[in-house]
Amino acid sequence: MRQSKPRIAIAGFQHETNCFGTTKAGLAEFEMADSWPAMLHGEAVIAGTRGMNLPIAGFAKAAEDAGMALAPVLWCAAEPSAHVTDHAFDTICGMILDGLRAAGPLDGIFLDLHGAMVTESHPDGEGEILRRLRAWAGPGLPIAVSLDLHANISAALVELADYIAIYRTYPHLDMAETGGRCVPVLQHLLAGGRLHKAFRQMDCLIPLHAQYTGATPGRELYAALPPLAQAGVLADIALGFTAADYPDTRPSCVAYARTAGAAAQAADHIAKLFARLEPHAHHPMLTPEQAAEIACQPRTGKPVVLADVQDNPGAGGTSDTTGLLAALAQAGAQGVLMGLFHDPAAAAAAHEAGQGDLFRAALGGRSGAAGDQPFEAEFQVLALGDGRCRYSGEMYGGGVAALGPTAALRLMGTGADITLVVTSLRNQCLDLAHFTHIGLDPAAYSTICVKSTAHFRADFEPIASAVYPVAAPGVFPCELGSFPYKNLHPDVRTTPARG
């Protein structure tokens, strides 16, 4: 006999794909712990994410509070990289479908997805996930989906999902909240209510560093959503992930309302706002040499933060480029803290040398990006760690990062005073704990350099006197004209109009 409580299956499968990256995401990358937990199955999906800023955790809490019964299936994520392998994609989709079949009678499904997954065979990874689930579930089972703010949304995904909720902040401080927003919508659908959909795609890409929602145009775009909600329209905006090279790579919006006319009107309003704000999507970046000049200026009080935005591992970067490091060393910059450099060989050499000792290394520079090369120097080992890093900031608070064997190093023999944190696993430097876990106090430095595009702002801006994006060589260009796009829709422009 069926339970009186609505029974909802929950699952998550996340990847942000940089089609110009250097390594692919195989099954092992989804199984391992990195920025996020290792792959979770069954009840561990809830227990292993409880209290974390994740959509699946936010949905689970809101659903339990609403009296829903949950059937947790699977949750996994891999660090952003090049394409998801067919083996990984088919295996994980198969595990989700097997879990749904084994779950028994269901009243609905919630999926924690990203929206910018590209696989070896499926440019629209999330659309293919929904296609497979719909083939099993049929058209009548409500499916709600949460997506990342950087999603590239296809018409197929909108058609296959009954409701899509999207993060509204970058840095993504509202991931759990976004999952929670799906619960009342599912309740509405389960009670026999209807929602009409509207979907619009924009015709110009926005560079990732310009998608920061604390500044124009993101600030104004997301400010338009609460008034629509007050008018009874549930609308969300995706700003797109520029390195996922396929025809639906672009910003978009979705709107849901009780009438088709209201949904269409809201979507048109957002599209017009996009067009009006497009000229403000130009956010200038410094060259490494300009950044070094700023780092060399006398400073008291809070440090300056330099963001190495084109080597962000959270966007598929290698996290080992050396352009900014070389410029700072050449300029003799003092009081500099840099991280995170992904170089397992250098980390291993530091552990072999031991704390306080010196060793020579050719650090990083293996990205293949034009102008990038290893940085050869002598380093002193300041501190060593196992890479277990408990996040302390708002975005990832409650989680634990796995960095692998880690070392804090001081650059020697150049006249510069630069301290670097080197890790064995890629991890975006977005939390002060990436430095404090190994005994370093970021606020004690004059300049902090982070390999991140915008997520670092939530934790680092409060201790910073200023923040500057820097365009050093990397495999995630923020100057979109340098991407060798092959699959963009012909109507999509890579350069915003200038007002």
Coordinates of C-alpha atoms in Angstrom, one line a residue:
M1 CA 0.0 0.0 0.0
R2 CA 1.3 3.4 -0.9
Q3 CA 2.5 5.8 1.8
S4 CA 0.5 8.9 2.4
K5 CA 3.6 11.1 2.2
P6 CA 4.8 12.0 -1.4
R7 CA 7.8 9.9 -2.2
I8 CA 10.6 11.8 -4.1
A9 CA 13.7 10.3 -5.5
I10 CA 16.8 12.5 -5.3
A11 CA 20.1 12.2 -7.3
G12 CA 22.9 14.5 -8.4
F13 CA 25.5 14.3 -11.2
Q14 CA 27.6 17.4 -11.7
H15 CA 30.3 18.5 -14.1
E16 CA 31.3 21.8 -15.7
T17 CA 33.0 21.0 -19.0
N18 CA 35.8 23.1 -20.4
C19 CA 36.0 21.8 -24.0
F20 CA 39.5 23.4 -24.3
G21 CA 40.8 21.6 -21.2
T22 CA 43.7 19.2 -21.1
T23 CA 42.3 16.2 -19.2
K24 CA 38.9 14.4 -19.4
A25 CA 36.7 13.3 -16.5
G26 CA 36.5 9.6 -16.2
L27 CA 34.7 7.5 -13.6
A28 CA 37.5 7.7 -11.1
E29 CA 37.2 11.5 -11.1
F30 CA 33.6 11.2 -10.1
E31 CA 34.3 8.6 -7.4
M32 CA 37.1 10.5 -5.6
A33 CA 36.8 13.3 -3.1
D34 CA 38.2 16.7 -4.1
S35 CA 36.4 20.0 -3.6
W36 CA 33.3 18.0 -2.9
P37 CA 32.6 14.6 -1.2
A38 CA 33.4 11.3 -2.9
M39 CA 30.5 9.6 -4.8
L40 CA 27.6 8.9 -2.4
H41 CA 25.0 6.1 -2.7
G42 CA 21.7 5.5 -1.0
E43 CA 21.2 7.0 2.4
A44 CA 24.8 8.4 2.3
V45 CA 23.5 11.0 -0.2
I46 CA 21.6 12.7 2.6
A47 CA 24.0 11.9 5.5
G48 CA 27.1 12.9 3.5
T49 CA 25.8 16.3 2.3
R50 CA 23.7 17.3 5.3
G51 CA 24.3 20.9 6.3
M52 CA 26.4 21.7 3.2
N53 CA 25.8 24.4 0.7
L54 CA 24.7 22.0 -2.0
P55 CA 21.3 21.9 -3.9
I56 CA 20.7 18.3 -2.9
A57 CA 21.2 19.1 0.8
G58 CA 18.9 22.1 0.5
F59 CA 16.3 20.1 -1.2
A60 CA 16.5 17.2 1.3
K61 CA 16.1 19.5 4.3
A62 CA 13.2 21.5 2.7
A63 CA 11.5 18.2 1.6
E64 CA 11.8 16.6 5.0
D65 CA 10.4 19.8 6.6
A66 CA 7.5 19.6 4.2
G67 CA 6.7 16.0 5.1
M68 CA 8.0 14.3 2.0
A69 CA 9.6 10.9 2.0
L70 CA 12.9 10.8 0.2
A71 CA 14.5 8.0 -1.8
P72 CA 18.1 9.0 -2.2
V73 CA 19.9 7.3 -5.1
L74 CA 23.3 8.8 -5.9
W75 CA 25.3 12.0 -5.8
C76 CA 28.6 12.7 -7.5
A77 CA 30.7 15.5 -8.9
A78 CA 34.1 15.9 -10.6
E79 CA 36.4 18.9 -10.8
P80 CA 35.8 20.9 -14.0
S81 CA 37.9 19.5 -16.9
A82 CA 37.6 18.6 -20.5
H83 CA 34.8 16.2 -21.7
V84 CA 33.2 13.6 -19.5
T85 CA 34.1 10.2 -20.9
D86 CA 31.4 8.1 -22.4
H87 CA 32.2 5.3 -19.9
A88 CA 31.8 7.6 -16.9
F89 CA 28.6 9.1 -18.3
D90 CA 26.9 5.9 -19.2
T91 CA 28.0 4.2 -16.0
I92 CA 26.7 7.0 -13.7
C93 CA 23.4 7.4 -15.7
G94 CA 23.0 3.6 -15.4
M95 CA 23.5 3.7 -11.7
I96 CA 20.9 6.5 -11.3
L97 CA 18.4 4.6 -13.4
D98 CA 19.0 1.3 -11.5
G99 CA 18.5 3.2 -8.3
L100 CA 15.2 4.7 -9.5
R101 CA 14.0 1.3 -10.6
A102 CA 14.9 -0.2 -7.2
A103 CA 13.3 2.7 -5.3
G104 CA 9.7 1.5 -5.7
P105 CA 6.7 3.7 -6.4
L106 CA 7.7 7.4 -6.8
D107 CA 5.7 10.6 -6.9
G108 CA 8.5 12.8 -8.3
I109 CA 12.2 13.2 -8.9
F110 CA 14.7 16.0 -7.9
L111 CA 18.0 16.2 -9.8
D112 CA 21.0 18.2 -8.7
L113 CA 22.7 19.0 -12.1
H114 CA 25.1 21.6 -13.4
G115 CA 23.9 22.5 -16.8
A116 CA 27.3 22.8 -18.7
M117 CA 28.2 19.1 -19.0
V118 CA 29.6 18.0 -22.4
T119 CA 30.5 14.4 -22.9
E120 CA 32.5 12.6 -25.6
S121 CA 29.2 11.8 -27.4
H122 CA 26.6 14.2 -26.0
P123 CA 27.2 18.0 -26.3
D124 CA 24.1 18.5 -24.1
G125 CA 24.9 16.2 -21.2
E126 CA 22.1 17.3 -19.0
G127 CA 19.6 17.1 -21.8
E128 CA 20.7 13.5 -22.4
I129 CA 20.4 12.7 -18.7
L130 CA 16.8 13.9 -18.8
R131 CA 16.1 12.1 -22.0
R132 CA 17.1 8.8 -20.4
L133 CA 15.1 9.5 -17.3
R134 CA 12.0 10.5 -19.2
A135 CA 12.2 7.3 -21.3
W136 CA 12.0 5.3 -18.1
A137 CA 9.6 7.6 -16.0
G138 CA 7.2 8.6 -18.8
P139 CA 5.7 12.1 -19.2
G140 CA 3.6 12.1 -16.0
L141 CA 6.2 11.9 -13.2
P142 CA 7.2 15.5 -12.1
I143 CA 10.9 16.2 -12.4
A144 CA 12.5 19.3 -10.8
V145 CA 16.0 20.2 -11.6
S146 CA 18.5 22.6 -10.0
L147 CA 21.3 24.1 -12.2
D148 CA 24.4 26.2 -11.8
L149 CA 24.3 29.9 -12.6
H150 CA 26.8 29.1 -15.4
A151 CA 24.5 26.6 -17.1
N152 CA 24.1 26.5 -20.9
I153 CA 20.5 25.5 -21.2
S154 CA 18.9 23.8 -24.2
A155 CA 15.3 23.8 -25.3
A156 CA 15.3 20.0 -24.9
L157 CA 16.2 20.3 -21.2
V158 CA 13.5 22.8 -20.6
E159 CA 11.0 20.6 -22.3
L160 CA 12.0 17.5 -20.5
A161 CA 12.0 19.0 -17.0
D162 CA 8.9 20.2 -15.3
Y163 CA 10.7 22.9 -13.4
I164 CA 14.3 24.3 -13.4
A165 CA 15.7 26.4 -10.6
I166 CA 19.1 28.2 -11.0
Y167 CA 21.6 29.7 -8.6
R168 CA 21.3 33.4 -8.4
T169 CA 24.6 34.4 -6.9
Y170 CA 28.2 34.2 -8.1
P171 CA 30.0 33.3 -5.8
H172 CA 27.4 30.6 -5.4
L173 CA 26.2 31.2 -1.9
D174 CA 22.7 30.0 -2.6
M175 CA 23.2 26.5 -3.8
A176 CA 21.3 24.9 -1.0
E177 CA 18.6 27.6 -1.2
T178 CA 18.2 26.8 -4.9
G179 CA 17.5 23.1 -4.2
G180 CA 15.0 24.1 -1.5
R181 CA 13.1 26.3 -4.0
C182 CA 12.2 23.2 -5.9
V183 CA 10.1 21.7 -3.0
P184 CA 7.0 24.0 -3.1
V185 CA 7.0 23.7 -6.9
L186 CA 6.9 19.9 -6.7
Q187 CA 4.1 20.2 -4.1
H188 CA 2.1 22.4 -6.5
L189 CA 2.6 19.9 -9.3
L190 CA 1.7 16.9 -7.1
A191 CA -1.5 18.7 -6.0
G192 CA -2.6 18.8 -9.7
G193 CA -1.4 22.4 -10.4
R194 CA 0.1 23.4 -13.7
L195 CA 3.0 25.6 -14.8
H196 CA 3.4 27.1 -18.2
K197 CA 7.0 27.5 -19.4
A198 CA 8.8 30.1 -21.4
F199 CA 12.5 30.0 -22.5
R200 CA 14.7 32.6 -24.1
Q201 CA 18.3 32.4 -25.2
M202 CA 20.6 35.5 -25.5
D203 CA 22.9 36.2 -28.4
C204 CA 26.1 37.3 -26.7
L205 CA 28.4 35.5 -24.3
I206 CA 29.4 37.1 -21.0
P207 CA 33.0 36.5 -19.9
L208 CA 33.1 34.5 -16.6
H209 CA 34.9 37.2 -14.6
A210 CA 32.1 39.7 -15.7
Q211 CA 29.4 37.3 -14.4
Y212 CA 30.1 38.3 -10.8
T213 CA 26.7 39.2 -9.3
G214 CA 28.0 41.9 -7.0
A215 CA 28.6 44.2 -10.1
T216 CA 26.9 45.2 -13.3
P217 CA 25.4 43.5 -15.3
G218 CA 24.7 40.5 -12.9
R219 CA 23.5 42.7 -10.1
E220 CA 20.8 44.3 -12.2
L221 CA 19.8 41.1 -13.9
Y222 CA 19.2 39.2 -10.7
A223 CA 17.5 42.1 -9.0
A224 CA 14.7 41.7 -11.7
L225 CA 13.7 38.3 -10.3
P226 CA 12.0 39.1 -7.0
P227 CA 9.5 41.5 -8.5
L228 CA 8.5 38.8 -11.0
A229 CA 8.0 36.4 -8.1
Q230 CA 5.8 38.9 -6.4
A231 CA 3.7 38.9 -9.6
G232 CA 3.4 35.1 -9.4
V233 CA 6.1 34.2 -12.0
L234 CA 9.0 31.9 -11.1
A235 CA 11.9 33.1 -13.3
D236 CA 15.6 32.3 -13.3
I237 CA 18.6 33.3 -15.3
A238 CA 21.7 31.3 -16.4
L239 CA 24.7 33.4 -17.5
G240 CA 26.3 30.5 -19.3
F241 CA 29.7 28.7 -19.2
T242 CA 31.8 30.1 -22.0
A243 CA 34.2 27.2 -22.3
A244 CA 31.6 24.5 -23.1
D245 CA 31.7 24.8 -26.8
Y246 CA 28.3 23.7 -28.3
P247 CA 25.4 25.4 -30.0
D248 CA 23.5 26.2 -26.7
T249 CA 26.5 27.9 -25.1
R250 CA 25.0 31.3 -24.2
P251 CA 23.1 33.0 -21.4
S252 CA 19.4 32.2 -21.1
C253 CA 16.3 32.5 -18.9
V254 CA 13.4 30.3 -17.9
A255 CA 10.0 31.5 -16.6
Y256 CA 7.1 29.5 -15.1
A257 CA 3.6 30.8 -14.5
R258 CA 0.0 29.8 -14.3
T259 CA -0.6 31.2 -17.8
A260 CA 1.5 30.9 -20.9
G261 CA 1.1 34.7 -21.4
A262 CA 2.5 35.6 -18.0
A263 CA 5.5 33.2 -18.5
A264 CA 6.3 34.6 -22.0
Q265 CA 6.0 38.2 -20.8
A266 CA 8.4 37.6 -18.0
A267 CA 10.9 35.9 -20.3
D268 CA 10.7 38.7 -22.8
H269 CA 11.3 41.3 -20.0
I270 CA 14.5 39.5 -18.9
A271 CA 15.7 39.2 -22.5
K272 CA 15.3 43.0 -23.1
L273 CA 17.1 43.7 -19.8
F274 CA 20.0 41.5 -21.1
A275 CA 20.2 43.5 -24.3
R276 CA 20.2 46.8 -22.4
L277 CA 22.9 45.7 -20.0
E278 CA 25.2 43.9 -22.6
P279 CA 27.5 46.9 -23.1
H280 CA 28.3 46.8 -19.3
A281 CA 29.7 43.2 -19.6
H282 CA 33.2 44.6 -20.3
H283 CA 35.3 44.1 -17.2
P284 CA 38.9 45.1 -17.8
M285 CA 41.8 42.8 -16.6
L286 CA 45.4 43.6 -15.8
T287 CA 48.4 42.2 -17.5
P288 CA 50.8 40.3 -15.2
E289 CA 53.2 43.2 -15.5
Q290 CA 50.6 45.7 -14.4
A291 CA 49.6 43.4 -11.5
A292 CA 53.3 43.2 -10.4
E293 CA 53.4 47.0 -10.4
I294 CA 50.5 47.1 -8.0
A295 CA 52.0 44.4 -5.8
C296 CA 55.2 46.4 -5.5
Q297 CA 53.5 49.6 -4.3
P298 CA 54.0 50.4 -0.6
R299 CA 51.0 49.3 1.4
T300 CA 49.7 49.3 4.9
G301 CA 46.5 47.8 6.1
K302 CA 44.5 45.2 4.1
P303 CA 46.2 43.2 1.3
V304 CA 45.4 43.5 -2.4
V305 CA 44.0 40.4 -4.0
L306 CA 45.1 39.5 -7.6
A307 CA 42.9 36.9 -9.2
D308 CA 44.6 34.7 -11.8
V309 CA 41.3 34.3 -13.5
Q310 CA 42.4 32.4 -16.6
D311 CA 43.9 29.6 -14.6
N312 CA 40.9 28.7 -12.5
P313 CA 40.6 25.0 -11.9
G314 CA 37.0 25.6 -11.1
A315 CA 36.5 26.4 -14.8
G316 CA 38.7 23.5 -16.1
G317 CA 42.1 25.3 -15.7
T318 CA 45.2 23.4 -14.9
S319 CA 46.0 25.6 -11.8
D320 CA 49.7 25.5 -12.6
T321 CA 50.4 28.4 -14.9
T322 CA 53.3 30.6 -13.9
G323 CA 52.8 33.9 -15.8
L324 CA 51.8 35.9 -12.8
L325 CA 54.4 34.3 -10.6
A326 CA 57.2 35.1 -13.1
A327 CA 56.1 38.7 -13.3
L328 CA 56.0 39.1 -9.5
A329 CA 59.4 37.5 -9.2
Q330 CA 60.9 39.6 -11.9
A331 CA 59.6 42.8 -10.2
G332 CA 60.9 41.7 -6.8
A333 CA 57.5 41.9 -5.2
Q334 CA 57.5 41.6 -1.4
G335 CA 55.0 40.0 1.0
V336 CA 53.2 37.9 -1.6
L337 CA 51.1 34.8 -0.9
M338 CA 50.0 32.6 -3.9
G339 CA 47.9 29.5 -4.4
L340 CA 46.9 27.0 -5.2
F341 CA 49.5 25.5 -7.6
H342 CA 48.7 22.0 -8.7
D343 CA 52.1 20.2 -9.0
P344 CA 52.2 16.7 -7.5
A345 CA 55.9 16.3 -8.3
A346 CA 56.8 19.6 -6.5
A347 CA 54.7 18.7 -3.5
A348 CA 56.3 15.2 -3.3
A349 CA 59.8 16.8 -3.6
A350 CA 58.9 19.1 -0.7
H351 CA 57.8 16.3 1.5
E352 CA 60.9 14.3 0.6
A353 CA 63.1 17.4 1.4
G354 CA 61.4 18.1 4.7
Q355 CA 60.4 21.2 6.6
G356 CA 63.0 23.9 6.6
D357 CA 65.1 22.4 3.8
L358 CA 65.8 23.7 0.3
F359 CA 65.2 22.0 -3.0
R360 CA 65.1 22.9 -6.7
A361 CA 62.1 22.4 -8.9
A362 CA 60.6 23.4 -12.2
L363 CA 57.2 24.4 -10.9
G364 CA 54.1 24.2 -13.0
G365 CA 53.9 25.5 -16.5
R366 CA 52.6 22.3 -18.0
S367 CA 49.2 23.7 -19.2
G368 CA 50.1 23.9 -22.9
A369 CA 48.8 27.5 -22.9
A370 CA 50.7 29.8 -25.2
G371 CA 53.4 31.7 -23.3
D372 CA 53.2 29.4 -20.2
Q373 CA 56.3 27.5 -19.1
P374 CA 57.7 25.9 -15.9
F375 CA 59.2 28.3 -13.3
E376 CA 62.6 26.9 -12.3
A377 CA 63.9 28.1 -9.0
E378 CA 65.0 27.0 -5.5
F379 CA 62.4 26.8 -2.8
Q380 CA 62.4 26.5 1.0
V381 CA 59.9 24.2 2.6
L382 CA 57.9 26.3 5.2
A383 CA 55.2 23.8 6.1
L384 CA 53.9 20.4 5.1
G385 CA 50.4 19.0 5.2
D386 CA 48.2 16.0 4.2
G387 CA 45.8 18.3 2.2
R388 CA 42.8 17.7 4.4
C389 CA 41.3 21.2 4.4
R390 CA 38.1 22.0 6.2
Y391 CA 36.4 25.0 4.5
S392 CA 35.6 27.9 6.8
G393 CA 34.0 30.3 4.3
E394 CA 30.3 30.8 3.5
M395 CA 30.3 29.1 0.1
Y396 CA 31.8 25.7 1.0
G397 CA 31.5 25.9 4.8
G398 CA 30.8 22.5 6.3
G399 CA 32.7 20.7 3.6
V400 CA 36.2 19.2 3.5
A401 CA 38.6 19.6 0.6
A402 CA 41.0 16.9 -0.4
L403 CA 44.2 18.5 -1.7
G404 CA 46.5 15.5 -1.4
P405 CA 50.1 16.0 0.0
T406 CA 50.5 19.8 0.3
A407 CA 53.4 22.2 0.9
A408 CA 53.9 25.8 1.7
L409 CA 57.1 27.0 -0.1
R410 CA 59.1 30.2 -0.1
L411 CA 60.7 31.3 -3.3
M412 CA 64.5 31.7 -2.9
G413 CA 67.2 33.4 -4.9
T414 CA 65.2 36.0 -6.8
G415 CA 65.1 39.0 -4.4
A416 CA 61.3 38.6 -4.2
D417 CA 59.4 37.5 -1.1
I418 CA 56.8 35.1 -2.4
T419 CA 55.2 32.2 -0.5
L420 CA 53.3 29.6 -2.5
V421 CA 51.0 26.7 -1.6
V422 CA 51.4 23.7 -3.8
T423 CA 49.0 20.8 -3.9
S424 CA 48.7 17.3 -5.3
L425 CA 45.1 17.6 -6.4
R426 CA 43.5 20.4 -8.3
N427 CA 41.4 22.7 -6.2
Q428 CA 40.1 26.2 -6.8
C429 CA 41.5 28.7 -4.3
L430 CA 38.3 30.2 -3.0
D431 CA 38.4 29.8 0.8
L432 CA 40.8 31.3 3.3
A433 CA 41.2 27.8 4.7
H434 CA 43.2 26.9 1.6
F435 CA 46.0 28.9 3.3
T436 CA 45.1 28.8 7.0
H437 CA 45.0 24.9 7.1
I438 CA 48.7 24.8 6.5
G439 CA 49.5 27.6 9.0
L440 CA 49.5 30.7 6.8
D441 CA 47.6 33.9 7.6
P442 CA 46.5 35.6 4.4
A443 CA 45.8 38.9 6.2
A444 CA 49.4 39.1 7.2
Y445 CA 50.6 39.5 3.5
S446 CA 50.6 42.6 1.3
T447 CA 49.4 40.8 -1.8
I448 CA 47.3 37.6 -2.2
C449 CA 47.2 35.8 -5.5
V450 CA 44.4 33.3 -6.0
K451 CA 43.8 30.9 -8.9
S452 CA 40.0 31.6 -9.1
T453 CA 37.7 33.7 -11.2
A454 CA 35.0 35.0 -8.8
H455 CA 34.2 32.4 -6.1
F456 CA 37.1 33.7 -4.0
R457 CA 35.3 37.0 -3.5
A458 CA 33.0 35.7 -0.8
D459 CA 35.8 34.9 1.6
F460 CA 38.6 37.1 0.5
E461 CA 36.9 40.5 -0.2
P462 CA 36.3 41.2 3.5
I463 CA 40.1 41.1 4.2
A464 CA 41.1 42.9 1.0
S465 CA 41.7 46.6 0.2
A466 CA 41.1 45.9 -3.5
V467 CA 40.6 43.1 -6.0
Y468 CA 42.0 43.0 -9.5
P469 CA 41.4 40.3 -12.2
V470 CA 44.7 39.4 -14.0
A471 CA 44.9 38.0 -17.6
A472 CA 47.9 35.7 -17.4
P473 CA 48.2 32.8 -19.8
G474 CA 45.8 29.8 -19.0
V475 CA 43.5 27.4 -20.6
F476 CA 40.4 29.3 -19.5
P477 CA 40.6 32.6 -21.4
C478 CA 38.3 35.4 -20.2
E479 CA 39.1 37.3 -23.5
L480 CA 36.6 35.2 -25.4
G481 CA 38.1 36.0 -28.8
S482 CA 41.0 33.8 -28.0
F483 CA 38.8 30.6 -27.7
P484 CA 39.0 28.5 -30.8
Y485 CA 35.3 27.9 -30.9
K486 CA 33.9 25.4 -33.5
N487 CA 30.4 24.7 -32.3
L488 CA 28.8 28.0 -31.2
H489 CA 25.4 28.9 -32.8
P490 CA 26.1 31.3 -35.7
D491 CA 23.9 33.9 -34.0
V492 CA 26.1 34.0 -30.9
R493 CA 28.7 36.8 -30.5
T494 CA 31.8 36.4 -28.3
T495 CA 32.2 40.2 -27.8
P496 CA 29.6 42.3 -26.0
A497 CA 28.4 45.4 -27.7
R498 CA 29.9 48.7 -26.4
G499 CA 27.5 51.4 -25.3

